CSV table of C-alpha atoms and ligand atoms in Angstrom, one decimal:
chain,number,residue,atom,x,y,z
A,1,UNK,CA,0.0,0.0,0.0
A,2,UNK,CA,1.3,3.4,-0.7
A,3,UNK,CA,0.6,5.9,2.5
A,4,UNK,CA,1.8,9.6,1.6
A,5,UNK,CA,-0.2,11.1,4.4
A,6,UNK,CA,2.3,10.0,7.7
A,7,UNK,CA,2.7,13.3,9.3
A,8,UNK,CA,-0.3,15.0,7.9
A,9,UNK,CA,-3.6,16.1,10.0
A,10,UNK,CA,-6.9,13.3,9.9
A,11,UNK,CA,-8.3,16.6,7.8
A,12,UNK,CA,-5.5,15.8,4.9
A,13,UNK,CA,-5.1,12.1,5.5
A,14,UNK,CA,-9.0,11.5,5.1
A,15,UNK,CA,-8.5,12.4,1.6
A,16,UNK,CA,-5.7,10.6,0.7
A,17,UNK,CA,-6.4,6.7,1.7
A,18,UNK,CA,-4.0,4.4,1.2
A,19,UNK,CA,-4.0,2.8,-2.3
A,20,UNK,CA,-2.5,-0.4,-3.9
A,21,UNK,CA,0.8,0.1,-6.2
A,22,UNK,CA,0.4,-1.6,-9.5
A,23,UNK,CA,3.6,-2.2,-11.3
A,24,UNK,CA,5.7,0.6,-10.5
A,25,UNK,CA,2.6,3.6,-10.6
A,26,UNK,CA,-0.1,4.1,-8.5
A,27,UNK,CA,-4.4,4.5,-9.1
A,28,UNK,CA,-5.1,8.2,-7.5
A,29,UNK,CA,-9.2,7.0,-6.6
A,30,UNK,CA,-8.8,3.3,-4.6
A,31,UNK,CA,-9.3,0.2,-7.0
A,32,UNK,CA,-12.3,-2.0,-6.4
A,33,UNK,CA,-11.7,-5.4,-6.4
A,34,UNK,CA,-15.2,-7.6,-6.1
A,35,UNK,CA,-13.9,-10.5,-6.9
A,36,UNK,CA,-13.6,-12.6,-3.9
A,37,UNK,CA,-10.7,-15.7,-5.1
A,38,UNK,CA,-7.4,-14.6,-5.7
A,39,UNK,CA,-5.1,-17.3,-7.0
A,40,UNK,CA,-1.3,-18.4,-6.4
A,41,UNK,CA,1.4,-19.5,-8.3
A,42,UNK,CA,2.8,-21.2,-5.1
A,43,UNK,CA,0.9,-23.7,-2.8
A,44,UNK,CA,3.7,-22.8,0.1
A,45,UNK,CA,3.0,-19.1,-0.4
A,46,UNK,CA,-1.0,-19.6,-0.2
A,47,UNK,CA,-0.4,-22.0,2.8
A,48,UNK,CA,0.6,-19.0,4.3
A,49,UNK,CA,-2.1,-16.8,3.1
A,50,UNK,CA,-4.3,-18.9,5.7
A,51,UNK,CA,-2.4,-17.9,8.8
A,52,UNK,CA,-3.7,-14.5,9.3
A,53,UNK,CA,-4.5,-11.0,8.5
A,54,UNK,CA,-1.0,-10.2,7.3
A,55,UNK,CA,-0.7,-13.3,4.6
A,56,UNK,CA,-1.6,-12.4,1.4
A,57,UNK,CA,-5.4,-12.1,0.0
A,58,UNK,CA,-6.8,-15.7,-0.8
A,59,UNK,CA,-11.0,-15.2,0.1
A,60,UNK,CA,-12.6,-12.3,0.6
A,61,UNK,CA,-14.0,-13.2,3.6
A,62,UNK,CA,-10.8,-13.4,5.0
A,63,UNK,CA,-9.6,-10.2,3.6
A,64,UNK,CA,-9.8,-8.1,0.3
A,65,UNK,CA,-7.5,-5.2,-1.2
A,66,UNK,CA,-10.6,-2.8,-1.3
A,67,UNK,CA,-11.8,-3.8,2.4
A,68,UNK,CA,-7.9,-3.5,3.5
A,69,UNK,CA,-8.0,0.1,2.3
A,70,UNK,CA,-11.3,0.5,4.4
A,71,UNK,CA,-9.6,-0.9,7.5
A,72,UNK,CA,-6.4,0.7,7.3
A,73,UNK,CA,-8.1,4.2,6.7
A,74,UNK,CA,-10.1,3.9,10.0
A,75,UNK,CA,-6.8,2.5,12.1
A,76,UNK,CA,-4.6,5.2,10.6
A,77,UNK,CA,-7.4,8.1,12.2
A,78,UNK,CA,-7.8,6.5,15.0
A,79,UNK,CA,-4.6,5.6,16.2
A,80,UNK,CA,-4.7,1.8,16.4
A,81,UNK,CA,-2.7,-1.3,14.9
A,82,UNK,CA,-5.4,-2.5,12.6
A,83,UNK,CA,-8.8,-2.5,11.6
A,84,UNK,CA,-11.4,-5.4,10.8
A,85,UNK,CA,-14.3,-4.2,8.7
A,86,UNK,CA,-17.8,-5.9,9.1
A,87,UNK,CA,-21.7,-6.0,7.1
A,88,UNK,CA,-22.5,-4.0,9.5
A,89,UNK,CA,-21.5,-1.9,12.8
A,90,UNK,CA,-23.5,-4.7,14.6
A,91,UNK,CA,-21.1,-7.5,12.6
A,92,UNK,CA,-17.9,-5.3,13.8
A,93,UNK,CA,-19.4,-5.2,17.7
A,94,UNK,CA,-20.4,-9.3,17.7
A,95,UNK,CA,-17.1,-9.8,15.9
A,96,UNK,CA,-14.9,-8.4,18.7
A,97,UNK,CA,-17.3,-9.2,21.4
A,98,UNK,CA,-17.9,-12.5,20.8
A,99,UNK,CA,-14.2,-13.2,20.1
A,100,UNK,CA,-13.3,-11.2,23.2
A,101,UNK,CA,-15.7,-13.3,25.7
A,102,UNK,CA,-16.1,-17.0,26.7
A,103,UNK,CA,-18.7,-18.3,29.0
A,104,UNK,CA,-18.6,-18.0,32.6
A,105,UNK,CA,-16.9,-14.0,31.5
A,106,UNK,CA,-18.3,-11.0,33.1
A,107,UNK,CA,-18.9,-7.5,31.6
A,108,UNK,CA,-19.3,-3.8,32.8
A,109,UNK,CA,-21.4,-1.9,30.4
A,110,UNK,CA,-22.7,1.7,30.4
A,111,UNK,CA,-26.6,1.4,30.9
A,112,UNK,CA,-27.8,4.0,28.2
A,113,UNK,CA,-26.2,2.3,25.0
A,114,UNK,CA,-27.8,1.3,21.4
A,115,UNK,CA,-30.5,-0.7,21.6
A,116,UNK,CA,-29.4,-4.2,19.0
A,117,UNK,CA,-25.6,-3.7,21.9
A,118,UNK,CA,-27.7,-4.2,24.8
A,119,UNK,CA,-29.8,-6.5,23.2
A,120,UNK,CA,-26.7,-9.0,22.2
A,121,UNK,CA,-25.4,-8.5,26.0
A,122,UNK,CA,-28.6,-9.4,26.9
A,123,UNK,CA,-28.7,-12.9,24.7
A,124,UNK,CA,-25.2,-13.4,25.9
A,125,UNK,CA,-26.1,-12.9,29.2
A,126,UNK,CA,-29.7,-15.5,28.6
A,127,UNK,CA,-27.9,-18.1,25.9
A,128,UNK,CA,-24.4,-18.2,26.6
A,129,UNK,CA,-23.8,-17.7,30.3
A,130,UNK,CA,-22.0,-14.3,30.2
A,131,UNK,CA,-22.8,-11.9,33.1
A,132,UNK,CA,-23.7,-8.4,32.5
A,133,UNK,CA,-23.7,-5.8,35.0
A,134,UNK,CA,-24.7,-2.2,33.6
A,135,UNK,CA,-23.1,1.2,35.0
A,136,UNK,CA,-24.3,4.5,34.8
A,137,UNK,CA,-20.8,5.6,33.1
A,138,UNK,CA,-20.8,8.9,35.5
A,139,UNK,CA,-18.3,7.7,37.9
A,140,UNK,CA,-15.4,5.8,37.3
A,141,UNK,CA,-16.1,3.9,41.5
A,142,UNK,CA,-19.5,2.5,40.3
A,143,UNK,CA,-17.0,0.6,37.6
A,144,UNK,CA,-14.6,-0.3,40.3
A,145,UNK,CA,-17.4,-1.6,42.3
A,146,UNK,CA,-18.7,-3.8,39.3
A,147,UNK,CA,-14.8,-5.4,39.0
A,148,UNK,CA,-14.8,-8.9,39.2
A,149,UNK,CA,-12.2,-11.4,39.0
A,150,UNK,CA,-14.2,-12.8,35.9
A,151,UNK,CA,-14.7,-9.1,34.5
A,152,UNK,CA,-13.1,-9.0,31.0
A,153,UNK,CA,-14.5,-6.4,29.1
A,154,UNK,CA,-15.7,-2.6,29.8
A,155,UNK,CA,-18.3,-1.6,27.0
A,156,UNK,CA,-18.8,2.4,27.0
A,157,UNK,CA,-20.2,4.8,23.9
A,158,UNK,CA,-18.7,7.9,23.3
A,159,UNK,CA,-21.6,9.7,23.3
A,160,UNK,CA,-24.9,8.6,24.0
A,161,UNK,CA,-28.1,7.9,22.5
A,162,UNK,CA,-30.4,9.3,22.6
A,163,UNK,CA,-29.1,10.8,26.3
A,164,UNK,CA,-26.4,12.8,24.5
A,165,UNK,CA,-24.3,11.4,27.7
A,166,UNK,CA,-20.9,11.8,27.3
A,167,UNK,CA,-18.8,9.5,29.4
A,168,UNK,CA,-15.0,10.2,30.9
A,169,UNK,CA,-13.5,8.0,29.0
A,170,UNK,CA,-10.0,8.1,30.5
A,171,UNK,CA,-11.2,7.8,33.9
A,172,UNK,CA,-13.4,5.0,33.4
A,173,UNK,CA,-11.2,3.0,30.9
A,174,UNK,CA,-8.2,4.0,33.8
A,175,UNK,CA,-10.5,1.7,36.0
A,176,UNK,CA,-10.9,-0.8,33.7
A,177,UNK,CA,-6.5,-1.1,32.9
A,178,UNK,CA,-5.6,-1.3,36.9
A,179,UNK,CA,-7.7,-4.4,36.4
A,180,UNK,CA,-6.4,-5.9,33.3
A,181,UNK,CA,-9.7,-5.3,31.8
A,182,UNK,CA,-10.2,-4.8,27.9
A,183,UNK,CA,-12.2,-1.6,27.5
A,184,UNK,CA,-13.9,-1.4,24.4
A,185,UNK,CA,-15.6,2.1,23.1
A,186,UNK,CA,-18.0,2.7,20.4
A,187,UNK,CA,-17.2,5.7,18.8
A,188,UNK,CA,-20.0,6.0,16.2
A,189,UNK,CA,-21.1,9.3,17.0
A,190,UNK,CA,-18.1,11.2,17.7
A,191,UNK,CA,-15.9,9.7,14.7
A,192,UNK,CA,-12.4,9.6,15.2
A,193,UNK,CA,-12.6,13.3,13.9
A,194,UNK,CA,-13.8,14.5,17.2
A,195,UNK,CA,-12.3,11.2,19.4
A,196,UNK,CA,-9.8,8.6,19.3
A,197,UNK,CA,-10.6,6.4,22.6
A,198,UNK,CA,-7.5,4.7,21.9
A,199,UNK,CA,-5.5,7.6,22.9
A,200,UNK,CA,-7.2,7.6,26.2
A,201,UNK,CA,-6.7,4.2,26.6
A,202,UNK,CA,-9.0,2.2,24.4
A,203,UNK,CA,-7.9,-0.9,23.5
A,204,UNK,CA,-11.1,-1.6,20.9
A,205,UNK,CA,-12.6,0.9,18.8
A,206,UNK,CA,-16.0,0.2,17.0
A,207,UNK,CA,-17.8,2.3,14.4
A,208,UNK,CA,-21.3,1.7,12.5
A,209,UNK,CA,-19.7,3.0,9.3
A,210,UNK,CA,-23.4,3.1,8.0
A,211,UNK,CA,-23.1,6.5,10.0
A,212,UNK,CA,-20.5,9.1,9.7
A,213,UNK,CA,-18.2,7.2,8.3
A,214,UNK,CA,-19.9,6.7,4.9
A,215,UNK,CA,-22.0,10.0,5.2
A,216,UNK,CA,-24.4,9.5,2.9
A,217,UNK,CA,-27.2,7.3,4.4
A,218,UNK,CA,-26.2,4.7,1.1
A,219,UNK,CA,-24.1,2.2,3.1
A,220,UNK,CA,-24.2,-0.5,5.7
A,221,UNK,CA,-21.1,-1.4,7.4
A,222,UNK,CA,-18.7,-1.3,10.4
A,223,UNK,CA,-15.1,-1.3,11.1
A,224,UNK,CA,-13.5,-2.5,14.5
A,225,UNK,CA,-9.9,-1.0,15.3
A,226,UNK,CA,-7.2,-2.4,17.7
A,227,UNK,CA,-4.9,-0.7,19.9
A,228,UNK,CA,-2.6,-3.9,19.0
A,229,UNK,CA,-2.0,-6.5,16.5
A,230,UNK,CA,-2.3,-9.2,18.9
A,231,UNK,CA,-6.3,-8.0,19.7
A,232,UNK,CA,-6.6,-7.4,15.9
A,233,UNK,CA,-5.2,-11.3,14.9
A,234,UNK,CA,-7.2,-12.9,18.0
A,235,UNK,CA,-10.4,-11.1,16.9
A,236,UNK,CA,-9.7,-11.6,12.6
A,237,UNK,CA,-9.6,-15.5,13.4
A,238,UNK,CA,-13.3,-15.1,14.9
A,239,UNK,CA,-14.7,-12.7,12.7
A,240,UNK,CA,-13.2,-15.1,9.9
A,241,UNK,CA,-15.5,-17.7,10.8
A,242,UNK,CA,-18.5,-15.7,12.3
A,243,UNK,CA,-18.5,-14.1,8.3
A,244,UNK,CA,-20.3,-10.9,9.1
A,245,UNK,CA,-17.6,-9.8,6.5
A,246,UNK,CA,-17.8,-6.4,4.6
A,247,UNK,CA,-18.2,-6.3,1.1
A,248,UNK,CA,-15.9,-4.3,-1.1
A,249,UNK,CA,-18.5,-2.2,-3.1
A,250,UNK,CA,-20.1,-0.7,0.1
A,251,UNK,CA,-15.9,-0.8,1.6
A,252,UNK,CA,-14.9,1.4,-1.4
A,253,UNK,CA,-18.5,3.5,-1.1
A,254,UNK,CA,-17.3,4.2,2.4
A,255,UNK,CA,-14.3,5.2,1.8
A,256,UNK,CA,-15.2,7.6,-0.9
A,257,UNK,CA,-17.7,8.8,1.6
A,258,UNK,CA,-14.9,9.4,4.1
A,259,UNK,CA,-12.4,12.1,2.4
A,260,UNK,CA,-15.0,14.7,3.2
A,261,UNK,CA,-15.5,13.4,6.9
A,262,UNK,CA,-13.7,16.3,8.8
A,263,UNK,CA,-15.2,18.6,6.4
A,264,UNK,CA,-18.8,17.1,7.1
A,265,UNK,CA,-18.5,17.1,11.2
A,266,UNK,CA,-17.3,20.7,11.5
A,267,UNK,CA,-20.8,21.6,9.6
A,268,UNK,CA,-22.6,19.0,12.0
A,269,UNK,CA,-21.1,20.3,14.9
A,270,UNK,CA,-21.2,23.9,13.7
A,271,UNK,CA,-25.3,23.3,12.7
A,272,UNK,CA,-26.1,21.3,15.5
A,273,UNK,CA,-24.5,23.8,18.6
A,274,UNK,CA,-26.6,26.5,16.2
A,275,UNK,CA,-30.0,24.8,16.2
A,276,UNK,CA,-29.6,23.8,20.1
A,277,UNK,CA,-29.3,27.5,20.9
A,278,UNK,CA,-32.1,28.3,19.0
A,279,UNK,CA,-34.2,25.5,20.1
A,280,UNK,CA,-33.6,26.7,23.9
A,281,UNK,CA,-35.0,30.0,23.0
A,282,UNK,CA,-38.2,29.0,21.8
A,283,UNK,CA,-41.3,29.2,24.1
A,284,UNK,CA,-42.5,25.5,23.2
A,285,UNK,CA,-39.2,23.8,24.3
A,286,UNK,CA,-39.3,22.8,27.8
A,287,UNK,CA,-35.2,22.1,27.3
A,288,UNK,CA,-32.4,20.8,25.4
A,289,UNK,CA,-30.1,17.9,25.3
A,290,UNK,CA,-26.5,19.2,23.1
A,291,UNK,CA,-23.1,18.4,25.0
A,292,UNK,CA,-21.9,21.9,23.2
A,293,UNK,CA,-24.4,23.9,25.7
A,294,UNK,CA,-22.8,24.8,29.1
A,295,UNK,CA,-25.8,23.7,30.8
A,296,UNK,CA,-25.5,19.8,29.5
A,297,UNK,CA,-24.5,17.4,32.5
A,298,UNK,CA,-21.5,16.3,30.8
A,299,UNK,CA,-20.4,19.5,28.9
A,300,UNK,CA,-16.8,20.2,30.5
A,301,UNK,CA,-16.3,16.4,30.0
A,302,UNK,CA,-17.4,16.4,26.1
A,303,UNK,CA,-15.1,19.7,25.6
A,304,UNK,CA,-12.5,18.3,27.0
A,305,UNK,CA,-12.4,14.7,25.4
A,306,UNK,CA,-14.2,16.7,22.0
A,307,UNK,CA,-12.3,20.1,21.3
A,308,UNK,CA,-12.9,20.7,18.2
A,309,UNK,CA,-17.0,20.2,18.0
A,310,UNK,CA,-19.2,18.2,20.7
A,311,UNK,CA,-21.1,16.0,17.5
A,312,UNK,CA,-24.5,16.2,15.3
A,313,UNK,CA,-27.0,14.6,17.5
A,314,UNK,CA,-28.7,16.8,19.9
A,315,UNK,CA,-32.3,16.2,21.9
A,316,UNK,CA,-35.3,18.4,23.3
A,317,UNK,CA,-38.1,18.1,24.9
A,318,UNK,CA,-41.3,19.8,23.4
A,319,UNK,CA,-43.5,21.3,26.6
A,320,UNK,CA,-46.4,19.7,25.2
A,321,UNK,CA,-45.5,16.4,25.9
A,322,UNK,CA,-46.2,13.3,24.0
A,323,UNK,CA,-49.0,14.5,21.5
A,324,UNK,CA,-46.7,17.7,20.8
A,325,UNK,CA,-44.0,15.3,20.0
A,326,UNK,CA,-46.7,13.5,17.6
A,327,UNK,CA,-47.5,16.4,16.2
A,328,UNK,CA,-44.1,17.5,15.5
A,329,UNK,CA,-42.7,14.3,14.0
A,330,UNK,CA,-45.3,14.9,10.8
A,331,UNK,CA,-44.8,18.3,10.5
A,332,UNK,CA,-41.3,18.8,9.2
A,333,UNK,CA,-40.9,19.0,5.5
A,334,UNK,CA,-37.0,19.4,5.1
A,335,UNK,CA,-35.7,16.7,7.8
A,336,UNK,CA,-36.8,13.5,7.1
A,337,UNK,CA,-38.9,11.4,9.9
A,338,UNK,CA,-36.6,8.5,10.4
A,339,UNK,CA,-34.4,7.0,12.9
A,340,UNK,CA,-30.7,6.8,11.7
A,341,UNK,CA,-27.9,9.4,12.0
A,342,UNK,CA,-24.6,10.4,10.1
A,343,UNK,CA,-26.1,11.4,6.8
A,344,UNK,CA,-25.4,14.9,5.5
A,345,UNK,CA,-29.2,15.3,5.5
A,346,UNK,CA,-31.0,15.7,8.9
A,347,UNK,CA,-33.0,13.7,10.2
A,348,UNK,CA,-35.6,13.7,13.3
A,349,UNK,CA,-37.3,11.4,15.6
A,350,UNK,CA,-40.1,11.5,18.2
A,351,UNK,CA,-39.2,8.1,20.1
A,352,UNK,CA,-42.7,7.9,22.6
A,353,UNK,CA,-44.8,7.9,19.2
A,354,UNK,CA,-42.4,5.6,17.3
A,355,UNK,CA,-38.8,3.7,18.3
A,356,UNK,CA,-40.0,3.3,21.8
A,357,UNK,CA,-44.1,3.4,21.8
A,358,UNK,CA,-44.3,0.9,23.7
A,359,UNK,CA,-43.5,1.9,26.8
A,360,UNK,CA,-45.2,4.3,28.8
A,361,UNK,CA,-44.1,7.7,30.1
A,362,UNK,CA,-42.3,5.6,33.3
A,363,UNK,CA,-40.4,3.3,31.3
A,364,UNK,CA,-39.6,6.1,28.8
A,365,UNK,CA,-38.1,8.4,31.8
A,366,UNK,CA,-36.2,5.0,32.9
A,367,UNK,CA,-34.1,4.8,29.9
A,368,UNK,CA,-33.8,8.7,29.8
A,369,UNK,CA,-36.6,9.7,27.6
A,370,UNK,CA,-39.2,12.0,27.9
A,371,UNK,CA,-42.8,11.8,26.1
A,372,UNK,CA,-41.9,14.7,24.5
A,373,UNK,CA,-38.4,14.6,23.2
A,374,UNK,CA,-37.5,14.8,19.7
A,375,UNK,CA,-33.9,13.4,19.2
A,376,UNK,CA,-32.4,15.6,15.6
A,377,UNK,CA,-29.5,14.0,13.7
A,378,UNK,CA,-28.4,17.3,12.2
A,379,UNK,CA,-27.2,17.3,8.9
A,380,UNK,CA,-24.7,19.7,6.8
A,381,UNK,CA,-27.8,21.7,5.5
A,382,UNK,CA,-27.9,25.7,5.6
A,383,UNK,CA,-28.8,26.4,9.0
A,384,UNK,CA,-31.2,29.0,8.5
A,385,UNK,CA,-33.0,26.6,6.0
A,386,UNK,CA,-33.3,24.2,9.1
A,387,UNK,CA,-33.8,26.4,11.6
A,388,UNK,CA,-37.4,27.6,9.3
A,389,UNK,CA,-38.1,23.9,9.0
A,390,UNK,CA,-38.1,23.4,13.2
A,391,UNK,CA,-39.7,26.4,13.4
A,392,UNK,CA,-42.4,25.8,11.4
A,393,UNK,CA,-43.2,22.3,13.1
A,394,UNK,CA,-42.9,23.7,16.4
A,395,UNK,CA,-45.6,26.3,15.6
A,396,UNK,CA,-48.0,23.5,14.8
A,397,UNK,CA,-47.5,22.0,18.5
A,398,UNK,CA,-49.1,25.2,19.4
B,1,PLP,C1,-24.1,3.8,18.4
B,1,PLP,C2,-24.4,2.7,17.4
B,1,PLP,N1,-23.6,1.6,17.4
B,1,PLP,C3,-23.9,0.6,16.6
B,1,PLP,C4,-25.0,0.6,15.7
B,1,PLP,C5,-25.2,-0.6,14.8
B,1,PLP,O1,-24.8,-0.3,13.5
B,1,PLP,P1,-25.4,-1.0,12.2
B,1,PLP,O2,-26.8,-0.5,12.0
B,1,PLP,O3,-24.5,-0.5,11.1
B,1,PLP,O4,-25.3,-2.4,12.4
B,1,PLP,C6,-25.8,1.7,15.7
B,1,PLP,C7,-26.9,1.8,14.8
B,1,PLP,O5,-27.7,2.7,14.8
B,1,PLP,C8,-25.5,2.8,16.6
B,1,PLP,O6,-26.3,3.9,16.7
């Protein structure tokens, strides 16, 4: 692979991912290569190719030049060893998961984390005998408390959803090292343009690429990074056989996606602190939930771990509760009613009326939701333009 960016900034190197040479000159956009059999010339040679992720391509769903470019794009920003891409962020998370754990293993994870995360803790918990306890993720002692000589793995998200709780991640992951814990992070919605959790001690990384990564709401896919080659090999020989493996179409769509990625957060930051500032100024907002404002919980914590922009997603809670929030949802004509987050289009959602209708106003408050909060995935749209959508919708709520 030939890597010009070494000492640049993730700005530069996101537009210059690694390509493959090709006798003696270079492609300047990265190749894809769908095919998924390569041949050999020499049986020792492919013997080798079977070893591990360094041997040379054989089967793409052990590894493909288009995926490698994925992978080593996503290590090189956020400071790991090496990357594994997956189908999906859910095939990178069950990938390093299920290759980290064994039954009889215990793990500490933050309470308020994606639904399909807590969902697969909870089968592992139900199916395979692993033992779950679940932390707030406000104080590093609650994780000391949870230790247990069985405790392998520390599970935390970056930021939040759709809480917009931003954990301290090197005083939590601190907790986890002393132990000889693994502490793995999903970093989905900062992107390691905001955060590298490997840099404050991470020792997994794992992305839904279907998000920022890819941009543009046209991908699914995930990418797990390593602080070492050691996690990287033990978790490549079970991702190899669990086959949640990405696809190099959607691993070169990604990475086309990414070389704008710095430029995209700054406008999702920028948009996002805009709107939340506005939104706490109008008279049918009982409050907002943006880590950029100075009255969020966690807003020292996310400047300090995210200087340069405190991410896209923000919450807020319409005074009129969960009819207002009904209301809402079918009354904004430039965002789009839909759950997902990371495209440069914005998007919002009224949880209580769909995601999470089935619980009532109790259970809803339990997993820090209110009947009338609208979580917006603010996209790279002119402001103003957005700001006359909201404002329009929220004059309908009355
Ligand atoms: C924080 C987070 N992690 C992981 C996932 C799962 O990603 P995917 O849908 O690509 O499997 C999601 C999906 O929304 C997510 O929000």
């Amino acid at each position: 692979m030939n890597s010009p960016q070494d000492k640049t900034r993730a700005e530069t190197r996101t537009v210059h991912p690694p390509v493959v040479e090709v006798e003696g000159s270079r492609p300047v956009g990265v190749p894809i290569y769908q095919g998924h059999l390569f041949a050999f010339d020499d049986a020792d040679v492919m013997a080798e190719a079977f070893g591990g992720p360094d041997g040379a391509f054989f089967y793409s769903r052990l590894g493909n030049p288009t995926v490698r470019v994925l992978e080593e794009a996503v290590a090189d920003l956020e400071g790991g060893a090496a990357g594994l891409a997956a189908a999906s962020g859910m095939g990178a998370i069950n990938a390093a998961l299920l290759a980290l754990l064994g039954s009889g293993d215990h793990v500490i994870a933050q309470g308020c984390l994606y639904g399909a995360t807590i969902g697969m803790l909870d089968d592992l918990a139900a199916r395979w005998g692993v033992e779950v306890t679940y932390v707030s993720g406000s104080d590093p002692e609650q994780v000391r408390g949870a230790l247990r000589p069985n405790t392998r793995v520390l599970y935390l998200e970056t930021i939040a959803n759709p809480t917009t709780q931003v954990v301290d991640l090197p005083a939590l992951i601190a907790v986890a090292k002393d132990a000889g814990v693994l502490s793995v992070v999903d970093n989905t919605f900062a992107s390691p343009i905001l955060c590298r959790p490997i840099s404050h001690g991470a020792d997994v990384v794992v992305h839904s690429a279907t998000k920022y990564l890819g941009g543009h709401s046209d991908v699914l896919g995930g990418v797990a990074v390593f602080a070492t080659e050691e996690l990287h090999r033990k978790v490549w020989h079970y991702a190899a056989e669990l086959g949640a493996s990405a696809d190099p179409f959607v691993s070169w769509l990604t990475v086309r996606g990414m070389q704008t990625l710095a430029l995209r957060m700054r406008r999702h930051c920028d948009n996002a602190l805009d709107l939340a500032g506005r939104l706490a100024g109008h008279p049918a907002v009982a409050s907002v939930r943006y880590p950029g404002l100075p009255d969020h919980p966690d807003h020292e914590v996310a400047v300090r771990l995210m200087p340069d922009g405190q991410g896209g997603v923000l919450a807020f809670d319409l005074a009129g509760g969960r009819e207002a929030g009904r209301i809402f949802a079918g009354a904004v004509r430039l965002a789009a009613l839909t759950p997902s987050f990371g495209g440069v289009k914005t998007y919002v959602l009224h949880p209580a009326s769909t995601s999470h209708r089935q619980l009532g106003d109790e259970q809803l408050r339990t997993a820090g939701i209110g009947p009338g909060t609208i979580r917006v995935a603010v996209g790279i749209e002119h402001p103003d333009d957005l700001w006359a959508d909201l404002e329009q919708a929220l004059a309908k709520v009355g």
